[in-house]
mmCIF file of C-alpha atoms in Angstrom:
data_model
loop_
_atom_site.group_PDB
_atom_site.id
_atom_site.type_symbol
_atom_site.label_atom_id
_atom_site.label_comp_id
_atom_site.label_asym_id
_atom_site.label_seq_id
_atom_site.Cartn_x
_atom_site.Cartn_y
_atom_site.Cartn_z
ATOM 1 C CA UNK B 940 -5.210 6.525 -5.709
ATOM 2 C CA UNK B 941 -7.345 4.200 -7.775
ATOM 3 C CA UNK B 942 -11.051 5.133 -8.004
ATOM 4 C CA UNK B 943 -13.879 2.605 -8.797
ATOM 5 C CA UNK B 944 -14.208 1.772 -12.709
ATOM 6 C CA UNK B 945 -16.978 4.293 -13.227
ATOM 7 C CA UNK B 946 -17.728 7.425 -11.241
ATOM 8 C CA UNK B 947 -19.551 10.883 -11.306
ATOM 9 C CA UNK B 948 -19.921 13.961 -9.421
ATOM 10 C CA UNK B 949 -22.825 16.446 -9.535
ATOM 11 C CA UNK B 950 -21.742 18.744 -6.813
ATOM 12 C CA UNK B 951 -22.444 22.353 -7.639
ATOM 13 C CA UNK B 952 -19.373 24.519 -8.254
ATOM 14 C CA UNK B 953 -18.775 28.116 -7.141
ATOM 15 C CA UNK B 954 -16.271 30.570 -5.936
ATOM 16 C CA UNK B 955 -14.492 29.453 -2.678
ATOM 17 C CA UNK B 956 -16.057 31.246 0.176
ATOM 18 C CA UNK B 957 -12.837 32.422 1.717
ATOM 19 C CA UNK B 958 -10.160 32.043 -1.011
ATOM 20 C CA UNK B 959 -11.402 34.041 -3.908
ATOM 21 C CA UNK B 960 -8.730 32.546 -6.414
ATOM 22 C CA UNK B 961 -10.197 29.041 -5.888
ATOM 23 C CA UNK B 962 -13.352 27.341 -6.785
ATOM 24 C CA UNK B 963 -15.123 24.837 -4.477
ATOM 25 C CA UNK B 964 -18.220 22.546 -4.183
ATOM 26 C CA UNK B 965 -20.836 25.155 -3.163
ATOM 27 C CA UNK B 966 -24.525 24.571 -2.615
ATOM 28 C CA UNK B 967 -26.660 26.277 -5.428
ATOM 29 C CA UNK B 968 -28.493 28.277 -2.841
ATOM 30 C CA UNK B 969 -25.198 29.784 -1.633
ATOM 31 C CA UNK B 970 -24.258 30.585 -5.316
ATOM 32 C CA UNK B 971 -22.913 27.419 -6.737
ATOM 33 C CA UNK B 972 -23.698 26.578 -10.373
ATOM 34 C CA UNK B 973 -24.882 23.108 -11.263
ATOM 35 C CA UNK B 974 -22.142 20.916 -12.608
ATOM 36 C CA UNK B 975 -21.887 17.228 -13.934
ATOM 37 C CA UNK B 976 -18.750 15.317 -14.531
ATOM 38 C CA UNK B 977 -18.463 11.513 -15.315
ATOM 39 C CA UNK B 978 -15.196 9.503 -15.487
ATOM 40 C CA UNK B 979 -14.070 5.911 -16.216
ATOM 41 C CA UNK B 980 -10.852 4.247 -15.364
ATOM 42 C CA UNK B 981 -8.776 3.461 -18.314
ATOM 43 C CA UNK B 982 -5.593 2.142 -16.462
ATOM 44 C CA UNK B 983 -5.219 1.342 -12.761
ATOM 45 C CA UNK B 984 -1.721 1.241 -11.312
ATOM 46 C CA UNK B 985 -0.923 -2.215 -9.688
ATOM 47 C CA UNK B 986 0.731 -0.222 -6.931
ATOM 48 C CA UNK B 987 -2.459 1.647 -6.236
ATOM 49 C CA UNK B 988 -0.780 4.934 -6.478
ATOM 50 C CA UNK B 989 -2.532 6.346 -9.565
ATOM 51 C CA UNK B 990 -5.057 5.860 -12.308
ATOM 52 C CA UNK B 991 -5.656 7.106 -15.821
ATOM 53 C CA UNK B 992 -9.041 8.425 -16.161
ATOM 54 C CA UNK B 993 -11.163 9.343 -19.148
ATOM 55 C CA UNK B 994 -13.257 12.184 -18.001
ATOM 56 C CA UNK B 995 -16.334 13.792 -19.731
ATOM 57 C CA UNK B 996 -17.823 17.006 -18.491
ATOM 58 C CA UNK B 997 -21.494 17.971 -19.324
ATOM 59 C CA UNK B 998 -21.055 21.463 -17.976
ATOM 60 C CA UNK B 999 -18.248 23.957 -18.311
ATOM 61 C CA UNK B 1000 -17.506 25.363 -14.856
ATOM 62 C CA UNK B 1001 -14.152 26.862 -14.018
ATOM 63 C CA UNK B 1002 -11.980 24.186 -12.622
ATOM 64 C CA UNK B 1003 -14.810 21.648 -12.706
ATOM 65 C CA UNK B 1004 -12.722 18.625 -13.246
ATOM 66 C CA UNK B 1005 -10.172 19.406 -10.543
ATOM 67 C CA UNK B 1006 -12.885 20.371 -8.039
ATOM 68 C CA UNK B 1007 -15.065 17.262 -8.713
ATOM 69 C CA UNK B 1008 -12.097 14.789 -8.629
ATOM 70 C CA UNK B 1009 -10.590 16.269 -5.527
ATOM 71 C CA UNK B 1010 -13.909 16.169 -3.830
ATOM 72 C CA UNK B 1011 -14.191 12.546 -4.709
ATOM 73 C CA UNK B 1012 -10.854 11.885 -2.983
ATOM 74 C CA UNK B 1013 -8.797 11.459 -6.144
ATOM 75 C CA UNK B 1014 -7.004 14.911 -6.888
ATOM 76 C CA UNK B 1015 -4.972 15.345 -10.103
ATOM 77 C CA UNK B 1016 -1.171 14.613 -9.686
ATOM 78 C CA UNK B 1017 0.642 17.942 -9.742
ATOM 79 C CA UNK B 1018 -2.434 19.928 -8.805
ATOM 80 C CA UNK B 1019 -0.872 22.439 -6.403
ATOM 81 C CA UNK B 1020 -4.343 24.200 -5.731
ATOM 82 C CA UNK B 1021 -6.690 21.292 -5.069
ATOM 83 C CA UNK B 1022 -4.432 18.475 -4.407
ATOM 84 C CA UNK B 1023 -2.233 17.515 -1.287
ATOM 85 C CA UNK B 1024 1.143 19.201 -0.828
ATOM 86 C CA UNK B 1025 3.468 16.437 -2.122
ATOM 87 C CA UNK B 1026 7.087 17.497 -2.743
ATOM 88 C CA UNK B 1027 7.944 13.843 -4.056
ATOM 89 C CA UNK B 1028 5.542 14.213 -6.895
ATOM 90 C CA UNK B 1029 7.279 13.689 -10.327
ATOM 91 C CA UNK B 1030 4.602 15.850 -12.026
ATOM 92 C CA UNK B 1031 5.669 19.237 -13.050
ATOM 93 C CA UNK B 1032 2.125 20.384 -13.813
ATOM 94 C CA UNK B 1033 -1.409 19.245 -13.106
ATOM 95 C CA UNK B 1034 -1.752 16.201 -15.352
ATOM 96 C CA UNK B 1035 -5.086 17.207 -17.024
ATOM 97 C CA UNK B 1036 -5.199 17.065 -20.852
ATOM 98 C CA UNK B 1037 -8.104 17.923 -23.163
ATOM 99 C CA UNK B 1038 -7.584 15.153 -25.853
ATOM 100 C CA UNK B 1039 -10.875 15.392 -27.748
ATOM 101 C CA UNK B 1040 -13.313 18.381 -28.437
ATOM 102 C CA UNK B 1041 -16.461 18.036 -30.533
ATOM 103 C CA UNK B 1042 -19.010 20.689 -31.436
ATOM 104 C CA UNK B 1043 -21.223 21.933 -34.119
ATOM 105 C CA UNK B 1044 -19.815 24.813 -36.038
ATOM 106 C CA UNK B 1045 -22.019 27.870 -35.042
ATOM 107 C CA UNK B 1046 -22.263 29.142 -38.700
ATOM 108 C CA UNK B 1047 -22.147 26.188 -41.056
ATOM 109 C CA UNK B 1048 -23.564 23.496 -38.628
ATOM 110 C CA UNK B 1049 -20.697 21.209 -39.667
ATOM 111 C CA UNK B 1050 -19.590 18.756 -36.990
ATOM 112 C CA UNK B 1051 -16.112 19.873 -35.846
ATOM 113 C CA UNK B 1052 -13.875 17.368 -34.180
ATOM 114 C CA UNK B 1053 -10.391 17.718 -32.886
ATOM 115 C CA UNK B 1054 -8.048 15.171 -31.209
ATOM 116 C CA UNK B 1055 -4.709 15.753 -29.360
ATOM 117 C CA UNK B 1056 -3.119 12.679 -27.839
ATOM 118 C CA UNK B 1057 -1.620 13.367 -24.475
ATOM 119 C CA UNK B 1058 1.944 14.627 -24.387
ATOM 120 C CA UNK B 1059 4.942 12.558 -23.312
ATOM 121 C CA UNK B 1060 4.978 13.785 -19.823
ATOM 122 C CA UNK B 1061 1.910 11.732 -19.061
ATOM 123 C CA UNK B 1062 3.840 8.276 -19.633
ATOM 124 C CA UNK B 1063 7.003 9.634 -17.957
ATOM 125 C CA UNK B 1064 5.101 10.507 -14.924
ATOM 126 C CA UNK B 1065 3.320 7.279 -14.856
ATOM 127 C CA UNK B 1066 6.498 5.314 -14.970
ATOM 128 C CA UNK B 1067 8.053 7.539 -12.388
ATOM 129 C CA UNK B 1068 5.111 6.984 -10.065
ATOM 130 C CA UNK B 1069 5.209 3.273 -10.739
ATOM 131 C CA UNK B 1070 8.969 3.196 -10.162
ATOM 132 C CA UNK B 1071 8.395 4.614 -6.593
ATOM 133 C CA UNK B 1072 9.635 2.690 -3.604
ATOM 134 C CA UNK B 1073 8.907 -0.987 -4.028
ATOM 135 C CA UNK B 1074 7.242 -2.416 -0.938
ATOM 136 C CA UNK B 1075 8.105 -5.895 0.104
ATOM 137 C CA UNK B 1076 6.264 -7.926 2.734
ATOM 138 C CA UNK B 1077 8.460 -10.716 4.287
ATOM 139 C CA UNK B 1078 6.616 -13.544 6.019
ATOM 140 C CA UNK B 1079 6.895 -17.204 6.835
ATOM 141 C CA UNK B 1080 6.382 -19.867 9.384
ATOM 142 C CA UNK B 1081 8.099 -19.768 12.889
ATOM 143 C CA UNK B 1082 11.674 -20.646 12.749
ATOM 144 C CA UNK B 1083 12.101 -20.174 8.920
ATOM 145 C CA UNK B 1084 14.661 -17.287 9.521
ATOM 146 C CA UNK B 1085 12.778 -14.084 8.854
ATOM 147 C CA UNK B 1086 15.009 -12.230 11.268
ATOM 148 C CA UNK B 1087 18.044 -13.417 9.566
ATOM 149 C CA UNK B 1088 16.807 -12.606 6.071
ATOM 150 C CA UNK B 1089 15.701 -9.102 7.397
ATOM 151 C CA UNK B 1090 19.079 -8.596 8.815
ATOM 152 C CA UNK B 1091 20.780 -9.351 5.528
ATOM 153 C CA UNK B 1092 18.457 -6.951 3.683
ATOM 154 C CA UNK B 1093 19.436 -4.233 6.130
ATOM 155 C CA UNK B 1094 23.030 -5.067 5.739
ATOM 156 C CA UNK B 1095 22.593 -4.312 2.016
ATOM 157 C CA UNK B 1096 21.290 -0.769 2.706
ATOM 158 C CA UNK B 1097 17.514 -1.580 2.358
ATOM 159 C CA UNK B 1098 15.223 0.148 4.928
ATOM 160 C CA UNK B 1099 13.612 -2.598 7.069
ATOM 161 C CA UNK B 1100 10.687 -2.833 9.598
ATOM 162 C CA UNK B 1101 9.635 -5.601 11.865
ATOM 163 C CA UNK B 1102 6.131 -6.298 13.169
ATOM 164 C CA UNK B 1103 7.548 -8.080 16.127
ATOM 165 C CA UNK B 1104 9.569 -5.084 17.100
ATOM 166 C CA UNK B 1105 6.406 -2.797 16.561
ATOM 167 C CA UNK B 1106 4.353 -5.023 18.820
ATOM 168 C CA UNK B 1107 7.271 -4.900 21.442
ATOM 169 C CA UNK B 1108 7.076 -1.159 21.321
ATOM 170 C CA UNK B 1109 3.413 -1.262 22.037
ATOM 171 C CA UNK B 1110 4.060 -3.382 25.051
ATOM 172 C CA UNK B 1111 6.259 -0.910 26.583
ATOM 173 C CA UNK B 1112 4.882 1.184 29.554
ATOM 174 C CA UNK B 1113 3.243 4.319 28.525
ATOM 175 C CA UNK B 1114 2.576 3.032 24.818
ATOM 176 C CA UNK B 1115 -0.910 3.135 23.355
ATOM 177 C CA UNK B 1116 -1.076 -0.485 23.292
ATOM 178 C CA UNK B 1117 0.153 -0.881 26.888
ATOM 179 C CA UNK B 1118 -2.759 1.603 28.066
ATOM 180 C CA UNK B 1119 -5.296 -0.467 26.080
ATOM 181 C CA UNK B 1120 -4.300 -3.724 27.609
ATOM 182 C CA UNK B 1121 -4.127 -2.325 31.119
ATOM 183 C CA UNK B 1122 -7.695 -0.965 30.727
ATOM 184 C CA UNK B 1123 -8.867 -4.198 29.399
ATOM 185 C CA UNK B 1124 -7.222 -6.943 31.611
ATOM 186 C CA UNK B 1125 -5.835 -4.905 34.563
ATOM 187 C CA UNK B 1126 -2.757 -6.389 36.178
ATOM 188 C CA UNK B 1127 -3.471 -9.930 34.762
ATOM 189 C CA UNK B 1128 -0.117 -10.277 32.950
ATOM 190 C CA UNK B 1129 1.988 -7.381 34.164
ATOM 191 C CA UNK B 1130 4.833 -7.644 36.512
ATOM 192 C CA UNK B 1131 5.352 -5.267 39.660
ATOM 193 C CA UNK B 1132 7.207 -2.738 37.413
ATOM 194 C CA UNK B 1133 4.119 -2.449 35.016
ATOM 195 C CA UNK B 1134 5.801 -4.358 32.274
ATOM 196 C CA UNK B 1135 4.152 -7.115 30.142
ATOM 197 C CA UNK B 1136 5.155 -10.539 31.566
ATOM 198 C CA UNK B 1137 5.489 -12.594 28.310
ATOM 199 C CA UNK B 1138 5.358 -15.885 30.057
ATOM 200 C CA UNK B 1139 1.912 -14.898 31.916
ATOM 201 C CA UNK B 1140 0.669 -13.502 28.782
ATOM 202 C CA UNK B 1141 1.321 -16.644 26.757
ATOM 203 C CA UNK B 1142 -0.167 -18.755 29.409
ATOM 204 C CA UNK B 1143 -3.272 -16.724 29.470
ATOM 205 C CA UNK B 1144 -3.624 -16.657 25.582
ATOM 206 C CA UNK B 1145 -3.465 -20.457 25.722
ATOM 207 C CA UNK B 1146 -6.040 -20.899 28.526
ATOM 208 C CA UNK B 1147 -8.585 -18.079 27.633
ATOM 209 C CA UNK B 1148 -10.726 -18.685 24.611
ATOM 210 C CA UNK B 1149 -10.967 -15.708 22.485
ATOM 211 C CA UNK B 1150 -8.310 -13.646 24.142
ATOM 212 C CA UNK B 1151 -5.818 -13.904 21.422
ATOM 213 C CA UNK B 1152 -8.268 -12.566 18.872
ATOM 214 C CA UNK B 1153 -9.264 -9.739 21.106
ATOM 215 C CA UNK B 1154 -5.611 -8.916 21.837
ATOM 216 C CA UNK B 1155 -4.844 -8.870 18.134
ATOM 217 C CA UNK B 1156 -7.854 -6.560 17.322
ATOM 218 C CA UNK B 1157 -6.413 -4.265 19.864
ATOM 219 C CA UNK B 1158 -2.786 -4.206 18.849
ATOM 220 C CA UNK B 1159 -2.707 -4.953 15.064
ATOM 221 C CA UNK B 1160 -4.178 -1.518 13.933
ATOM 222 C CA UNK B 1161 -1.414 0.115 15.922
ATOM 223 C CA UNK B 1162 1.027 -2.032 14.351
ATOM 224 C CA UNK B 1163 -0.192 -1.618 10.769
ATOM 225 C CA UNK B 1164 -0.221 2.173 11.173
ATOM 226 C CA UNK B 1165 3.511 1.969 12.195
ATOM 227 C CA UNK B 1166 4.225 -0.136 8.945
ATOM 228 C CA UNK B 1167 2.392 2.273 6.839
ATOM 229 C CA UNK B 1168 4.366 5.175 8.304
ATOM 230 C CA UNK B 1169 7.565 3.262 7.696
ATOM 231 C CA UNK B 1170 6.684 2.877 4.012
ATOM 232 C CA UNK B 1171 5.660 6.453 3.658
ATOM 233 C CA UNK B 1172 8.952 7.647 5.109
ATOM 234 C CA UNK B 1173 10.896 5.291 2.721
ATOM 235 C CA UNK B 1174 8.895 6.794 -0.221
ATOM 236 C CA UNK B 1175 9.668 10.391 1.049
ATOM 237 C CA UNK B 1176 13.360 9.521 0.802
ATOM 238 C CA UNK B 1177 12.927 7.899 -2.654
ATOM 239 C CA UNK B 1178 14.337 4.597 -1.480
ATOM 240 C CA UNK B 1179 14.401 1.876 -4.259
ATOM 241 C CA UNK B 1180 12.807 -0.660 -1.867
ATOM 242 C CA UNK B 1181 11.650 -1.094 1.786
ATOM 243 C CA UNK B 1182 10.937 -4.430 3.419
ATOM 244 C CA UNK B 1183 8.453 -5.207 6.138
ATOM 245 C CA UNK B 1184 8.603 -8.373 8.201
ATOM 246 C CA UNK B 1185 5.195 -9.506 9.142
ATOM 247 C CA UNK B 1186 4.953 -13.029 10.495
ATOM 248 C CA UNK B 1187 1.164 -13.095 10.379
ATOM 249 C CA UNK B 1188 0.591 -11.351 7.087
ATOM 250 C CA UNK B 1189 -1.790 -13.839 5.638
ATOM 251 C CA UNK B 1190 -3.563 -14.507 8.956
ATOM 252 C CA UNK B 1191 -4.319 -10.765 9.588
ATOM 253 C CA UNK B 1192 -5.981 -10.185 6.219
ATOM 254 C CA UNK B 1193 -3.963 -7.099 5.528
ATOM 255 C CA UNK B 1194 -3.425 -5.842 2.115
ATOM 256 C CA UNK B 1195 -0.657 -3.636 0.590
ATOM 257 C CA UNK B 1196 -1.488 -2.721 -3.069
ATOM 258 C CA UNK B 1197 1.500 -3.350 -5.369
ATOM 259 C CA UNK B 1198 3.697 -4.908 -2.669
ATOM 260 C CA UNK B 1199 5.705 -8.093 -3.448
ATOM 261 C CA UNK B 1200 4.884 -10.910 -0.981
ATOM 262 C CA UNK B 1201 7.943 -12.886 -0.186
ATOM 263 C CA UNK B 1202 7.615 -15.986 1.767
ATOM 264 C CA UNK B 1203 10.704 -17.658 3.434
ATOM 265 C CA UNK B 1204 10.554 -21.504 2.932
ATOM 266 C CA UNK B 1205 12.168 -24.046 5.141
ATOM 267 C CA UNK B 1206 11.448 -27.758 5.768
ATOM 268 C CA UNK B 1207 9.449 -28.331 9.068
ATOM 269 C CA UNK B 1208 12.053 -30.620 10.513
ATOM 270 C CA UNK B 1209 14.692 -27.897 10.130
ATOM 271 C CA UNK B 1210 12.456 -25.219 11.428
ATOM 272 C CA UNK B 1211 11.253 -27.235 14.417
ATOM 273 C CA UNK B 1212 14.949 -28.033 15.290
ATOM 274 C CA UNK B 1213 15.801 -24.314 15.239
ATOM 275 C CA UNK B 1214 12.825 -23.445 17.499
ATOM 276 C CA UNK B 1215 13.871 -26.186 19.999
ATOM 277 C CA UNK B 1216 17.560 -25.204 20.059
ATOM 278 C CA UNK B 1217 17.381 -21.419 19.865
ATOM 279 C CA UNK B 1218 14.149 -20.497 21.571
ATOM 280 C CA UNK B 1219 13.637 -23.574 23.772
ATOM 281 C CA UNK B 1220 10.247 -24.217 22.577
ATOM 282 C CA UNK B 1221 8.669 -27.591 23.305
ATOM 283 C CA UNK B 1222 6.791 -29.551 20.616
ATOM 284 C CA UNK B 1223 3.474 -28.578 22.316
ATOM 285 C CA UNK B 1224 4.256 -24.886 22.032
ATOM 286 C CA UNK B 1225 5.372 -25.251 18.427
ATOM 287 C CA UNK B 1226 2.085 -27.067 17.526
ATOM 288 C CA UNK B 1227 0.018 -24.460 19.471
ATOM 289 C CA UNK B 1228 1.707 -21.439 17.722
ATOM 290 C CA UNK B 1229 1.533 -23.112 14.242
ATOM 291 C CA UNK B 1230 -2.329 -23.881 14.859
ATOM 292 C CA UNK B 1231 -2.849 -20.021 14.611
ATOM 293 C CA UNK B 1232 -1.290 -19.902 11.337
ATOM 294 C CA UNK B 1233 -1.772 -20.825 7.520
ATOM 295 C CA UNK B 1234 0.132 -24.003 6.577
ATOM 296 C CA UNK B 1235 3.462 -23.448 4.886
ATOM 297 C CA UNK B 1236 2.302 -24.757 1.569
ATOM 298 C CA UNK B 1237 -0.725 -22.447 1.592
ATOM 299 C CA UNK B 1238 1.667 -19.463 2.182
ATOM 300 C CA UNK B 1239 3.949 -20.639 -0.639
ATOM 301 C CA UNK B 1240 1.000 -20.772 -3.006
ATOM 302 C CA UNK B 1241 -0.022 -17.209 -2.103
ATOM 303 C CA UNK B 1242 3.506 -15.778 -2.480
ATOM 304 C CA UNK B 1243 4.914 -13.688 -5.242
ATOM 305 C CA UNK B 1244 8.453 -14.654 -4.539
ATOM 306 C CA UNK B 1245 10.204 -17.433 -2.324
ATOM 307 C CA UNK B 1246 13.474 -17.323 -0.383
ATOM 308 C CA UNK B 1247 14.820 -20.741 0.701
ATOM 309 C CA UNK B 1248 16.578 -20.940 3.966
ATOM 310 C CA UNK B 1249 17.412 -24.511 4.784
ATOM 311 C CA UNK B 1250 21.235 -24.260 4.494
ATOM 312 C CA UNK B 1251 24.143 -22.283 5.847
ATOM 313 C CA UNK B 1252 24.294 -18.514 6.175
ATOM 314 C CA UNK B 1253 26.427 -18.408 2.955
ATOM 315 C CA UNK B 1254 23.595 -20.168 1.244
ATOM 316 C CA UNK B 1255 21.082 -17.709 2.585
ATOM 317 C CA UNK B 1256 23.315 -14.732 1.368
ATOM 318 C CA UNK B 1257 23.135 -16.164 -2.127
ATOM 319 C CA UNK B 1258 19.309 -16.544 -1.859
ATOM 320 C CA UNK B 1259 18.922 -13.018 -0.715
ATOM 321 C CA UNK B 1260 20.977 -11.715 -3.560
ATOM 322 C CA UNK B 1261 18.907 -13.906 -6.022
ATOM 323 C CA UNK B 1262 15.737 -12.653 -4.633
ATOM 324 C CA UNK B 1263 16.835 -8.827 -5.037
ATOM 325 C CA UNK B 1264 17.868 -9.520 -8.584
ATOM 326 C CA UNK B 1265 14.338 -11.235 -9.219
ATOM 327 C CA UNK B 1266 12.748 -8.131 -7.662
ATOM 328 C CA UNK B 1267 14.609 -5.774 -9.963
ATOM 329 C CA UNK B 1268 13.613 -8.020 -12.943
ATOM 330 C CA UNK B 1269 9.937 -7.990 -11.992
ATOM 331 C CA UNK B 1270 10.117 -4.102 -11.923
ATOM 332 C CA UNK B 1271 11.582 -3.865 -15.413
ATOM 333 C CA UNK B 1272 8.950 -6.212 -16.607
ATOM 334 C CA UNK B 1273 6.130 -4.225 -15.108
ATOM 335 C CA UNK B 1274 7.540 -0.941 -16.489
ATOM 336 C CA UNK B 1275 7.722 -2.473 -19.870
ATOM 337 C CA UNK B 1276 4.139 -3.581 -19.654
ATOM 338 C CA UNK B 1277 3.059 -0.262 -18.450
ATOM 339 C CA UNK B 1278 4.631 1.550 -21.414
ATOM 340 C CA UNK B 1279 3.085 -1.032 -23.877
ATOM 341 C CA UNK B 1280 -0.241 -0.455 -22.173
ATOM 342 C CA UNK B 1281 0.023 3.317 -22.522
ATOM 343 C CA UNK B 1282 1.039 3.126 -26.241
ATOM 344 C CA UNK B 1283 -1.811 0.691 -27.034
ATOM 345 C CA UNK B 1284 -4.366 2.832 -25.055
ATOM 346 C CA UNK B 1285 -3.580 5.945 -27.061
ATOM 347 C CA UNK B 1286 -3.361 4.295 -30.531
ATOM 348 C CA UNK B 1287 -5.355 5.671 -33.293
ATOM 349 C CA UNK B 1288 -8.178 3.220 -32.994
ATOM 350 C CA UNK B 1289 -8.788 3.834 -29.212
ATOM 351 C CA UNK B 1290 -8.781 7.697 -29.924
ATOM 352 C CA UNK B 1291 -11.710 7.283 -32.264
ATOM 353 C CA UNK B 1292 -13.690 5.575 -29.452
#
């Protein structure tokens, strides 16, 4: 993770009460010894997976840095004792390095100073972490072809997830979302078999002020949890990329650090024609649904990458291939920038700071 720019911990450190080979945050009245650690963030990963910290200790307790950082919620990569079990970690050891030591010589009184730049496994691990599964959020206006693009991604062997499918799963009898809706609205939009009647639900949403927002507050956290689980599973399998289709990405206010936001672009007249022909939507329904969303131009301005879909399926295949190539190019640029930042960070001048 990425902690705030500056941080500190003054938790007393002592022997773990039950595991004697470990240290822990232990109150002084129970045997803990006072300890003070301060840190600053030198580099924060765009993906949010890691940060490089400069740590200064004002006391010298056993495992002090490891205990304090883990207690703050930011354990060291590769720390098998105080960090979470993570078999996917590229770190072969705990990434803690004493790069500068200063003290006064006990006999001569001379100021002693020793510097040792971090070894090469630091930048190697940082690159490996940044090279983890690339998260992609796919979004766009109704009728732009999100499902078609998602299908082409899947056909190319990329793991995919759909918010619409996740919502449908929550509407199934017995699901968490289903129970919450029944508790809140009873049988208002359920059929005789206990299933959600989409037509009734759509009508109620249009007629009942505030109901759509209430339903979203109920269902969206469940859907977001499903998405995060999908990404975590992709990372555990060391997938190069994973794509989540979220039609209301901008409207929900969700964030996904390091993810590439791709908007599928299609002229309004083409989208509306598709919605009339394939879904049977009326102009009134199109206008109602689009009134809940950002305008297409606003989504385009907020996007990292665009996929155009106004032509044939063959045109779309070429667009998807071009998008994947652009995604690979962005990754190479990010890795080169990361390595350059690392080299600059540990230049001679910075080491004297």
